[in-house]
């Protein structure tokens, strides 16, 4: 069986939007869809309550949530094979484990306890930081259309990995599946200590940094398939600001996250952290090998 798309659901509106996105993503990939609800209801309701009514009330609610989400996904994508599961575990740990057997994890920004949907909840942030597979976080305000997004545009931030970047490979595949253009973005900056007061040399440090950004893009994109509508962008400024600016005219923003030896899972850098909280579109965080 092909690896599934896994989506975490809890009955909240953000999680249902994520389930919609995941259903479309599964249809595009020809992959199964797995809907997972995870909660430590037994910690709060106890075994005695479970014996009295047959099941803990939270488990009954959870089963209703995944059933409704599955029916919604079937109506949206009738050809997708759908599986559901209810797990009596902390959602962070359950979803990270589910990601080991998934081609991607899809999450909403916040669950039922969220106070400010525009900011990322702790579950989504933890899963994005530790999952072994790509994690897609569906942002509020996104048109929630994978097949025909409003912009038909996928954006990827290009780092120093070059053609070996897992994030770049993921972005190329997503652009091809969506029949969307792919914008490969490399941010660059000229440190203040490299500037000069000489009028004939004032622009030289900046030109060298911009040229380096162009060369990084050229190396990274040299093996991009010819059928991809590819656009190269080198933009001066902090990577966080550059990617957030372009996200408002994209359907999906893809960033890589590097593993650090001696730490558990992915350690999200400032760029990934910023776009997960403030992007104008859905964000895919892709683990990069060391």
PDB file of C-alpha atoms in Angstrom:
ATOM      1  CA  UNK A   1       0.000   0.000   0.000  1.00  0.00           C
ATOM      2  CA  UNK A   2       1.183   3.539  -0.754  1.00  0.00           C
ATOM      3  CA  UNK A   3       2.091   5.644   2.256  1.00  0.00           C
ATOM      4  CA  UNK A   4      -0.944   7.634   3.418  1.00  0.00           C
ATOM      5  CA  UNK A   5      -1.528  11.306   3.967  1.00  0.00           C
ATOM      6  CA  UNK A   6      -2.187  11.634   7.716  1.00  0.00           C
ATOM      7  CA  UNK A   7      -4.280  14.481   9.102  1.00  0.00           C
ATOM      8  CA  UNK A   8      -4.914  15.312  12.739  1.00  0.00           C
ATOM      9  CA  UNK A   9      -8.560  16.144  13.499  1.00  0.00           C
ATOM     10  CA  UNK A  10     -10.262  17.246  16.706  1.00  0.00           C
ATOM     11  CA  UNK A  11     -13.555  18.744  15.543  1.00  0.00           C
ATOM     12  CA  UNK A  12     -12.287  22.320  15.356  1.00  0.00           C
ATOM     13  CA  UNK A  13     -12.751  24.393  12.225  1.00  0.00           C
ATOM     14  CA  UNK A  14      -8.976  24.611  11.565  1.00  0.00           C
ATOM     15  CA  UNK A  15      -8.704  20.819  11.727  1.00  0.00           C
ATOM     16  CA  UNK A  16     -11.626  20.384   9.319  1.00  0.00           C
ATOM     17  CA  UNK A  17      -9.973  22.769   6.864  1.00  0.00           C
ATOM     18  CA  UNK A  18      -6.831  20.684   7.236  1.00  0.00           C
ATOM     19  CA  UNK A  19      -8.859  17.534   6.509  1.00  0.00           C
ATOM     20  CA  UNK A  20     -10.234  19.146   3.339  1.00  0.00           C
ATOM     21  CA  UNK A  21      -6.707  20.013   2.241  1.00  0.00           C
ATOM     22  CA  UNK A  22      -5.491  16.512   3.076  1.00  0.00           C
ATOM     23  CA  UNK A  23      -8.283  14.905   1.052  1.00  0.00           C
ATOM     24  CA  UNK A  24      -7.298  16.941  -2.011  1.00  0.00           C
ATOM     25  CA  UNK A  25      -3.622  16.171  -1.432  1.00  0.00           C
ATOM     26  CA  UNK A  26      -4.382  12.444  -1.190  1.00  0.00           C
ATOM     27  CA  UNK A  27      -6.370  12.606  -4.428  1.00  0.00           C
ATOM     28  CA  UNK A  28      -3.517  14.350  -6.232  1.00  0.00           C
ATOM     29  CA  UNK A  29      -0.987  11.768  -5.048  1.00  0.00           C
ATOM     30  CA  UNK A  30      -3.258   8.741  -5.436  1.00  0.00           C
ATOM     31  CA  UNK A  31      -2.579   8.034  -1.757  1.00  0.00           C
ATOM     32  CA  UNK A  32      -4.838   6.817   1.058  1.00  0.00           C
ATOM     33  CA  UNK A  33      -6.067   9.326   3.642  1.00  0.00           C
ATOM     34  CA  UNK A  34      -5.768   8.568   7.367  1.00  0.00           C
ATOM     35  CA  UNK A  35      -7.756  10.687   9.824  1.00  0.00           C
ATOM     36  CA  UNK A  36      -6.416  10.567  13.382  1.00  0.00           C
ATOM     37  CA  UNK A  37      -7.879  11.875  16.621  1.00  0.00           C
ATOM     38  CA  UNK A  38      -5.587  11.679  19.655  1.00  0.00           C
ATOM     39  CA  UNK A  39      -6.400  12.695  23.238  1.00  0.00           C
ATOM     40  CA  UNK A  40      -5.603  11.524  26.744  1.00  0.00           C
ATOM     41  CA  UNK A  41      -9.281  11.343  27.737  1.00  0.00           C
ATOM     42  CA  UNK A  42      -8.642   8.403  30.105  1.00  0.00           C
ATOM     43  CA  UNK A  43      -6.460  10.656  32.267  1.00  0.00           C
ATOM     44  CA  UNK A  44      -9.453  12.850  33.003  1.00  0.00           C
ATOM     45  CA  UNK A  45     -12.409  10.456  32.898  1.00  0.00           C
ATOM     46  CA  UNK A  46     -10.926   7.315  34.419  1.00  0.00           C
ATOM     47  CA  UNK A  47     -11.549   3.632  33.923  1.00  0.00           C
ATOM     48  CA  UNK A  48     -14.566   3.505  36.229  1.00  0.00           C
ATOM     49  CA  UNK A  49     -16.500   5.884  34.008  1.00  0.00           C
ATOM     50  CA  UNK A  50     -15.585   3.822  30.980  1.00  0.00           C
ATOM     51  CA  UNK A  51     -16.957   0.684  32.654  1.00  0.00           C
ATOM     52  CA  UNK A  52     -20.208   2.409  33.572  1.00  0.00           C
ATOM     53  CA  UNK A  53     -21.164   3.678  30.110  1.00  0.00           C
ATOM     54  CA  UNK A  54     -19.238   1.306  27.877  1.00  0.00           C
ATOM     55  CA  UNK A  55     -16.874   3.988  26.563  1.00  0.00           C
ATOM     56  CA  UNK A  56     -15.495   7.243  27.970  1.00  0.00           C
ATOM     57  CA  UNK A  57     -17.632  10.161  26.803  1.00  0.00           C
ATOM     58  CA  UNK A  58     -14.598  11.803  25.198  1.00  0.00           C
ATOM     59  CA  UNK A  59     -13.930   8.649  23.199  1.00  0.00           C
ATOM     60  CA  UNK A  60     -17.526   8.683  21.973  1.00  0.00           C
ATOM     61  CA  UNK A  61     -17.059  12.306  20.936  1.00  0.00           C
ATOM     62  CA  UNK A  62     -13.766  11.460  19.258  1.00  0.00           C
ATOM     63  CA  UNK A  63     -15.329   8.655  17.234  1.00  0.00           C
ATOM     64  CA  UNK A  64     -18.080  11.028  16.129  1.00  0.00           C
ATOM     65  CA  UNK A  65     -15.472  13.604  15.098  1.00  0.00           C
ATOM     66  CA  UNK A  66     -13.477  11.222  12.905  1.00  0.00           C
ATOM     67  CA  UNK A  67     -16.690   9.795  11.419  1.00  0.00           C
ATOM     68  CA  UNK A  68     -17.943  13.249  10.424  1.00  0.00           C
ATOM     69  CA  UNK A  69     -14.522  14.223   9.091  1.00  0.00           C
ATOM     70  CA  UNK A  70     -14.375  11.017   7.045  1.00  0.00           C
ATOM     71  CA  UNK A  71     -17.850  11.636   5.580  1.00  0.00           C
ATOM     72  CA  UNK A  72     -16.812  15.163   4.679  1.00  0.00           C
ATOM     73  CA  UNK A  73     -13.633  13.879   3.015  1.00  0.00           C
ATOM     74  CA  UNK A  74     -15.592  11.259   1.021  1.00  0.00           C
ATOM     75  CA  UNK A  75     -17.972  13.896  -0.266  1.00  0.00           C
ATOM     76  CA  UNK A  76     -15.020  16.050  -1.282  1.00  0.00           C
ATOM     77  CA  UNK A  77     -12.928  13.281  -2.862  1.00  0.00           C
ATOM     78  CA  UNK A  78     -15.041  10.188  -3.448  1.00  0.00           C
ATOM     79  CA  UNK A  79     -12.189   8.210  -5.002  1.00  0.00           C
ATOM     80  CA  UNK A  80      -9.831   8.444  -2.010  1.00  0.00           C
ATOM     81  CA  UNK A  81      -9.469   5.452   0.306  1.00  0.00           C
ATOM     82  CA  UNK A  82     -10.063   6.679   3.858  1.00  0.00           C
ATOM     83  CA  UNK A  83      -9.061   5.212   7.213  1.00  0.00           C
ATOM     84  CA  UNK A  84      -9.774   6.561  10.703  1.00  0.00           C
ATOM     85  CA  UNK A  85      -8.282   5.999  14.133  1.00  0.00           C
ATOM     86  CA  UNK A  86      -8.895   7.251  17.672  1.00  0.00           C
ATOM     87  CA  UNK A  87      -5.839   7.107  19.915  1.00  0.00           C
ATOM     88  CA  UNK A  88      -5.764   7.588  23.731  1.00  0.00           C
ATOM     89  CA  UNK A  89      -2.460   9.467  23.603  1.00  0.00           C
ATOM     90  CA  UNK A  90      -1.019  12.941  23.688  1.00  0.00           C
ATOM     91  CA  UNK A  91      -1.665  14.309  20.177  1.00  0.00           C
ATOM     92  CA  UNK A  92       1.924  15.527  19.728  1.00  0.00           C
ATOM     93  CA  UNK A  93       3.449  12.107  20.331  1.00  0.00           C
ATOM     94  CA  UNK A  94       0.745  10.232  18.425  1.00  0.00           C
ATOM     95  CA  UNK A  95       1.036  12.385  15.311  1.00  0.00           C
ATOM     96  CA  UNK A  96       4.837  12.353  15.278  1.00  0.00           C
ATOM     97  CA  UNK A  97       4.704   8.563  15.434  1.00  0.00           C
ATOM     98  CA  UNK A  98       2.052   8.428  12.699  1.00  0.00           C
ATOM     99  CA  UNK A  99       4.353  10.516  10.534  1.00  0.00           C
ATOM    100  CA  UNK A 100       6.936   7.726  10.448  1.00  0.00           C
ATOM    101  CA  UNK A 101       4.613   5.793   8.180  1.00  0.00           C
ATOM    102  CA  UNK A 102       3.195   8.698   6.171  1.00  0.00           C
ATOM    103  CA  UNK A 103       4.173  10.577   3.035  1.00  0.00           C
ATOM    104  CA  UNK A 104       3.002  13.800   4.726  1.00  0.00           C
ATOM    105  CA  UNK A 105       1.213  15.074   7.829  1.00  0.00           C
ATOM    106  CA  UNK A 106      -1.454  17.774   7.488  1.00  0.00           C
ATOM    107  CA  UNK A 107      -2.510  19.942  10.431  1.00  0.00           C
ATOM    108  CA  UNK A 108      -4.578  23.000  11.195  1.00  0.00           C
ATOM    109  CA  UNK A 109      -3.223  26.001  13.032  1.00  0.00           C
ATOM    110  CA  UNK A 110      -5.039  25.419  16.321  1.00  0.00           C
ATOM    111  CA  UNK A 111      -7.382  22.928  17.921  1.00  0.00           C
ATOM    112  CA  UNK A 112     -10.449  23.351  20.094  1.00  0.00           C
ATOM    113  CA  UNK A 113      -8.505  25.060  22.868  1.00  0.00           C
ATOM    114  CA  UNK A 114      -6.939  27.682  20.576  1.00  0.00           C
ATOM    115  CA  UNK A 115      -7.374  31.311  21.587  1.00  0.00           C
ATOM    116  CA  UNK A 116      -5.881  33.030  18.542  1.00  0.00           C
ATOM    117  CA  UNK A 117      -6.085  31.052  15.324  1.00  0.00           C
ATOM    118  CA  UNK A 118      -3.662  33.325  13.524  1.00  0.00           C
ATOM    119  CA  UNK A 119      -0.859  32.015  15.745  1.00  0.00           C
ATOM    120  CA  UNK A 120       0.262  28.418  15.610  1.00  0.00           C
ATOM    121  CA  UNK A 121      -0.856  26.068  18.379  1.00  0.00           C
ATOM    122  CA  UNK A 122       1.582  24.004  20.426  1.00  0.00           C
ATOM    123  CA  UNK A 123       0.546  20.681  18.869  1.00  0.00           C
ATOM    124  CA  UNK A 124       1.148  21.834  15.291  1.00  0.00           C
ATOM    125  CA  UNK A 125       4.418  23.523  16.231  1.00  0.00           C
ATOM    126  CA  UNK A 126       5.713  20.458  18.094  1.00  0.00           C
ATOM    127  CA  UNK A 127       4.767  18.076  15.290  1.00  0.00           C
ATOM    128  CA  UNK A 128       6.351  20.333  12.656  1.00  0.00           C
ATOM    129  CA  UNK A 129       9.519  20.404  14.761  1.00  0.00           C
ATOM    130  CA  UNK A 130       9.835  16.645  15.241  1.00  0.00           C
ATOM    131  CA  UNK A 131       8.127  14.727  12.431  1.00  0.00           C
ATOM    132  CA  UNK A 132      10.162  12.561  10.077  1.00  0.00           C
ATOM    133  CA  UNK A 133       7.993  13.431   7.064  1.00  0.00           C
ATOM    134  CA  UNK A 134       6.878  16.742   5.519  1.00  0.00           C
ATOM    135  CA  UNK A 135       4.334  18.582   7.680  1.00  0.00           C
ATOM    136  CA  UNK A 136       1.787  20.841   5.976  1.00  0.00           C
ATOM    137  CA  UNK A 137       0.088  23.421   8.190  1.00  0.00           C
ATOM    138  CA  UNK A 138      -3.055  24.912   6.635  1.00  0.00           C
ATOM    139  CA  UNK A 139      -3.178  28.582   7.517  1.00  0.00           C
ATOM    140  CA  UNK A 140      -6.390  30.579   8.205  1.00  0.00           C
ATOM    141  CA  UNK A 141      -7.604  32.583   5.248  1.00  0.00           C
ATOM    142  CA  UNK A 142      -6.201  30.111   2.737  1.00  0.00           C
ATOM    143  CA  UNK A 143      -8.691  29.332  -0.028  1.00  0.00           C
ATOM    144  CA  UNK A 144      -8.367  25.673   0.990  1.00  0.00           C
ATOM    145  CA  UNK A 145      -8.142  24.474  -2.600  1.00  0.00           C
ATOM    146  CA  UNK A 146      -5.307  22.179  -3.560  1.00  0.00           C
ATOM    147  CA  UNK A 147      -6.366  21.332  -7.097  1.00  0.00           C
ATOM    148  CA  UNK A 148      -7.173  24.884  -8.172  1.00  0.00           C
ATOM    149  CA  UNK A 149      -5.598  27.302  -5.746  1.00  0.00           C
ATOM    150  CA  UNK A 150      -6.304  30.990  -6.133  1.00  0.00           C
ATOM    151  CA  UNK A 151      -2.760  31.753  -7.255  1.00  0.00           C
ATOM    152  CA  UNK A 152      -1.609  28.470  -8.861  1.00  0.00           C
ATOM    153  CA  UNK A 153       1.773  29.164  -7.344  1.00  0.00           C
ATOM    154  CA  UNK A 154       4.112  27.162  -5.105  1.00  0.00           C
ATOM    155  CA  UNK A 155       7.015  28.984  -3.439  1.00  0.00           C
ATOM    156  CA  UNK A 156      10.132  27.337  -2.034  1.00  0.00           C
ATOM    157  CA  UNK A 157      12.874  28.943   0.004  1.00  0.00           C
ATOM    158  CA  UNK A 158      16.243  27.767  -1.363  1.00  0.00           C
ATOM    159  CA  UNK A 159      19.074  27.226   1.123  1.00  0.00           C
ATOM    160  CA  UNK A 160      22.648  26.084   0.711  1.00  0.00           C
ATOM    161  CA  UNK A 161      21.761  22.400   0.126  1.00  0.00           C
ATOM    162  CA  UNK A 162      21.527  22.963  -3.619  1.00  0.00           C
ATOM    163  CA  UNK A 163      20.026  20.181  -5.714  1.00  0.00           C
ATOM    164  CA  UNK A 164      20.191  17.847  -2.685  1.00  0.00           C
ATOM    165  CA  UNK A 165      17.460  19.823  -0.906  1.00  0.00           C
ATOM    166  CA  UNK A 166      14.516  17.668   0.163  1.00  0.00           C
ATOM    167  CA  UNK A 167      12.391  20.812   0.391  1.00  0.00           C
ATOM    168  CA  UNK A 168      13.141  21.670  -3.231  1.00  0.00           C
ATOM    169  CA  UNK A 169      12.284  18.167  -4.415  1.00  0.00           C
ATOM    170  CA  UNK A 170       9.025  18.313  -2.449  1.00  0.00           C
ATOM    171  CA  UNK A 171       8.162  21.720  -3.921  1.00  0.00           C
ATOM    172  CA  UNK A 172       8.847  20.525  -7.479  1.00  0.00           C
ATOM    173  CA  UNK A 173       6.531  17.569  -6.974  1.00  0.00           C
ATOM    174  CA  UNK A 174       3.789  19.728  -5.486  1.00  0.00           C
ATOM    175  CA  UNK A 175       3.998  22.228  -8.351  1.00  0.00           C
ATOM    176  CA  UNK A 176       3.767  19.443 -10.929  1.00  0.00           C
ATOM    177  CA  UNK A 177       0.811  17.797  -9.162  1.00  0.00           C
ATOM    178  CA  UNK A 178      -1.038  21.110  -9.021  1.00  0.00           C
ATOM    179  CA  UNK A 179      -0.029  22.249 -12.539  1.00  0.00           C
ATOM    180  CA  UNK A 180       1.210  25.372 -10.762  1.00  0.00           C
ATOM    181  CA  UNK A 181       4.216  27.600 -11.263  1.00  0.00           C
ATOM    182  CA  UNK A 182       7.179  27.197  -8.942  1.00  0.00           C
ATOM    183  CA  UNK A 183       8.950  30.250  -7.526  1.00  0.00           C
ATOM    184  CA  UNK A 184      12.383  29.390  -6.132  1.00  0.00           C
ATOM    185  CA  UNK A 185      13.395  32.200  -3.786  1.00  0.00           C
ATOM    186  CA  UNK A 186      16.848  32.972  -2.441  1.00  0.00           C
ATOM    187  CA  UNK A 187      17.139  35.841   0.040  1.00  0.00           C
ATOM    188  CA  UNK A 188      20.436  37.686   0.388  1.00  0.00           C
ATOM    189  CA  UNK A 189      21.857  40.460   2.549  1.00  0.00           C
ATOM    190  CA  UNK A 190      24.930  42.641   2.515  1.00  0.00           C
ATOM    191  CA  UNK A 191      26.329  42.952   6.056  1.00  0.00           C
ATOM    192  CA  UNK A 192      26.785  46.532   7.205  1.00  0.00           C
ATOM    193  CA  UNK A 193      30.509  46.062   7.855  1.00  0.00           C
ATOM    194  CA  UNK A 194      31.069  45.292   4.171  1.00  0.00           C
ATOM    195  CA  UNK A 195      29.715  48.610   2.933  1.00  0.00           C
ATOM    196  CA  UNK A 196      32.071  51.341   1.776  1.00  0.00           C
ATOM    197  CA  UNK A 197      31.940  55.099   1.568  1.00  0.00           C
ATOM    198  CA  UNK A 198      33.872  55.262  -1.703  1.00  0.00           C
ATOM    199  CA  UNK A 199      31.347  56.287  -4.404  1.00  0.00           C
ATOM    200  CA  UNK A 200      32.877  53.992  -7.048  1.00  0.00           C
ATOM    201  CA  UNK A 201      32.766  50.959  -4.763  1.00  0.00           C
ATOM    202  CA  UNK A 202      29.532  51.590  -2.884  1.00  0.00           C
ATOM    203  CA  UNK A 203      27.509  48.940  -4.739  1.00  0.00           C
ATOM    204  CA  UNK A 204      30.253  46.319  -5.064  1.00  0.00           C
ATOM    205  CA  UNK A 205      29.630  44.307  -1.829  1.00  0.00           C
ATOM    206  CA  UNK A 206      25.892  44.128  -2.516  1.00  0.00           C
ATOM    207  CA  UNK A 207      26.496  43.023  -6.104  1.00  0.00           C
ATOM    208  CA  UNK A 208      28.743  40.197  -4.929  1.00  0.00           C
ATOM    209  CA  UNK A 209      26.160  38.922  -2.434  1.00  0.00           C
ATOM    210  CA  UNK A 210      23.403  39.081  -5.030  1.00  0.00           C
ATOM    211  CA  UNK A 211      25.594  37.220  -7.531  1.00  0.00           C
ATOM    212  CA  UNK A 212      26.223  34.521  -4.929  1.00  0.00           C
ATOM    213  CA  UNK A 213      22.445  34.162  -4.475  1.00  0.00           C
ATOM    214  CA  UNK A 214      22.036  33.766  -8.241  1.00  0.00           C
ATOM    215  CA  UNK A 215      24.734  31.083  -8.310  1.00  0.00           C
ATOM    216  CA  UNK A 216      23.100  29.177  -5.425  1.00  0.00           C
ATOM    217  CA  UNK A 217      19.801  29.162  -7.301  1.00  0.00           C
ATOM    218  CA  UNK A 218      21.431  28.042 -10.539  1.00  0.00           C
ATOM    219  CA  UNK A 219      23.142  25.105  -8.812  1.00  0.00           C
ATOM    220  CA  UNK A 220      20.014  24.076  -6.948  1.00  0.00           C
ATOM    221  CA  UNK A 221      17.733  24.248  -9.985  1.00  0.00           C
ATOM    222  CA  UNK A 222      19.956  22.742 -12.657  1.00  0.00           C
ATOM    223  CA  UNK A 223      18.115  19.397 -12.581  1.00  0.00           C
ATOM    224  CA  UNK A 224      14.578  20.766 -12.340  1.00  0.00           C
ATOM    225  CA  UNK A 225      12.310  18.952 -14.854  1.00  0.00           C
ATOM    226  CA  UNK A 226      11.680  20.899 -18.026  1.00  0.00           C
ATOM    227  CA  UNK A 227       7.893  20.690 -17.631  1.00  0.00           C
ATOM    228  CA  UNK A 228       7.968  22.822 -14.453  1.00  0.00           C
ATOM    229  CA  UNK A 229       7.005  26.483 -14.904  1.00  0.00           C
ATOM    230  CA  UNK A 230      10.006  27.715 -12.944  1.00  0.00           C
ATOM    231  CA  UNK A 231      10.775  31.244 -11.793  1.00  0.00           C
ATOM    232  CA  UNK A 232      14.014  32.273 -10.047  1.00  0.00           C
ATOM    233  CA  UNK A 233      13.838  35.092  -7.518  1.00  0.00           C
ATOM    234  CA  UNK A 234      16.741  36.671  -5.640  1.00  0.00           C
ATOM    235  CA  UNK A 235      15.517  39.223  -3.110  1.00  0.00           C
ATOM    236  CA  UNK A 236      17.477  41.421  -0.737  1.00  0.00           C
ATOM    237  CA  UNK A 237      16.412  41.137   2.893  1.00  0.00           C
ATOM    238  CA  UNK A 238      16.050  38.707   5.795  1.00  0.00           C
ATOM    239  CA  UNK A 239      14.757  35.325   4.620  1.00  0.00           C
ATOM    240  CA  UNK A 240      11.841  35.453   7.049  1.00  0.00           C
ATOM    241  CA  UNK A 241      10.584  38.772   5.691  1.00  0.00           C
ATOM    242  CA  UNK A 242      11.169  37.829   2.061  1.00  0.00           C
ATOM    243  CA  UNK A 243       9.259  34.539   2.323  1.00  0.00           C
ATOM    244  CA  UNK A 244       6.408  36.053   4.318  1.00  0.00           C
ATOM    245  CA  UNK A 245       6.001  38.753   1.660  1.00  0.00           C
ATOM    246  CA  UNK A 246       5.760  36.272  -1.215  1.00  0.00           C
ATOM    247  CA  UNK A 247       3.475  33.926   0.746  1.00  0.00           C
ATOM    248  CA  UNK A 248       0.512  36.246   0.280  1.00  0.00           C
ATOM    249  CA  UNK A 249       0.469  35.481  -3.441  1.00  0.00           C
ATOM    250  CA  UNK A 250       1.063  31.725  -3.157  1.00  0.00           C
ATOM    251  CA  UNK A 251      -0.968  28.596  -2.422  1.00  0.00           C
ATOM    252  CA  UNK A 252       1.853  26.731  -0.679  1.00  0.00           C
ATOM    253  CA  UNK A 253       5.137  27.866   0.854  1.00  0.00           C
ATOM    254  CA  UNK A 254       7.813  25.170   1.274  1.00  0.00           C
ATOM    255  CA  UNK A 255      10.738  25.497   3.660  1.00  0.00           C
ATOM    256  CA  UNK A 256      13.366  23.038   4.810  1.00  0.00           C
ATOM    257  CA  UNK A 257      14.333  22.271   8.410  1.00  0.00           C
ATOM    258  CA  UNK A 258      17.712  20.835   9.307  1.00  0.00           C
ATOM    259  CA  UNK A 259      18.300  18.117  11.891  1.00  0.00           C
ATOM    260  CA  UNK A 260      20.871  18.785  14.582  1.00  0.00           C
ATOM    261  CA  UNK A 261      22.681  15.761  15.931  1.00  0.00           C
ATOM    262  CA  UNK A 262      22.175  15.218  19.641  1.00  0.00           C
ATOM    263  CA  UNK A 263      18.696  16.724  19.566  1.00  0.00           C
ATOM    264  CA  UNK A 264      15.301  15.056  19.204  1.00  0.00           C
ATOM    265  CA  UNK A 265      13.847  15.415  15.728  1.00  0.00           C
ATOM    266  CA  UNK A 266      13.785  18.660  13.787  1.00  0.00           C
ATOM    267  CA  UNK A 267      14.961  21.855  15.368  1.00  0.00           C
ATOM    268  CA  UNK A 268      12.957  24.607  13.720  1.00  0.00           C
ATOM    269  CA  UNK A 269      15.031  27.618  12.789  1.00  0.00           C
ATOM    270  CA  UNK A 270      13.860  31.207  12.878  1.00  0.00           C
ATOM    271  CA  UNK A 271      12.693  31.155   9.261  1.00  0.00           C
ATOM    272  CA  UNK A 272      10.495  28.059   9.618  1.00  0.00           C
ATOM    273  CA  UNK A 273       9.167  29.292  12.954  1.00  0.00           C
ATOM    274  CA  UNK A 274       8.232  32.682  11.512  1.00  0.00           C
ATOM    275  CA  UNK A 275       6.443  31.398   8.415  1.00  0.00           C
ATOM    276  CA  UNK A 276       4.510  28.784  10.402  1.00  0.00           C
ATOM    277  CA  UNK A 277       3.111  31.558  12.578  1.00  0.00           C
ATOM    278  CA  UNK A 278       2.552  34.305  10.025  1.00  0.00           C
ATOM    279  CA  UNK A 279       2.460  32.955   6.455  1.00  0.00           C
ATOM    280  CA  UNK A 280      -0.294  34.111   4.134  1.00  0.00           C
ATOM    281  CA  UNK A 281      -0.722  30.564   2.768  1.00  0.00           C
ATOM    282  CA  UNK A 282      -0.301  26.936   3.772  1.00  0.00           C
ATOM    283  CA  UNK A 283       3.244  26.026   4.847  1.00  0.00           C
ATOM    284  CA  UNK A 284       5.098  22.757   4.259  1.00  0.00           C
ATOM    285  CA  UNK A 285       8.069  22.084   6.557  1.00  0.00           C
ATOM    286  CA  UNK A 286      10.310  19.429   5.003  1.00  0.00           C
ATOM    287  CA  UNK A 287      13.045  17.652   6.963  1.00  0.00           C
ATOM    288  CA  UNK A 288      16.491  18.091   5.442  1.00  0.00           C
ATOM    289  CA  UNK A 289      19.214  15.476   5.994  1.00  0.00           C
ATOM    290  CA  UNK A 290      22.379  16.646   7.733  1.00  0.00           C
TER     291      UNK A 290
END
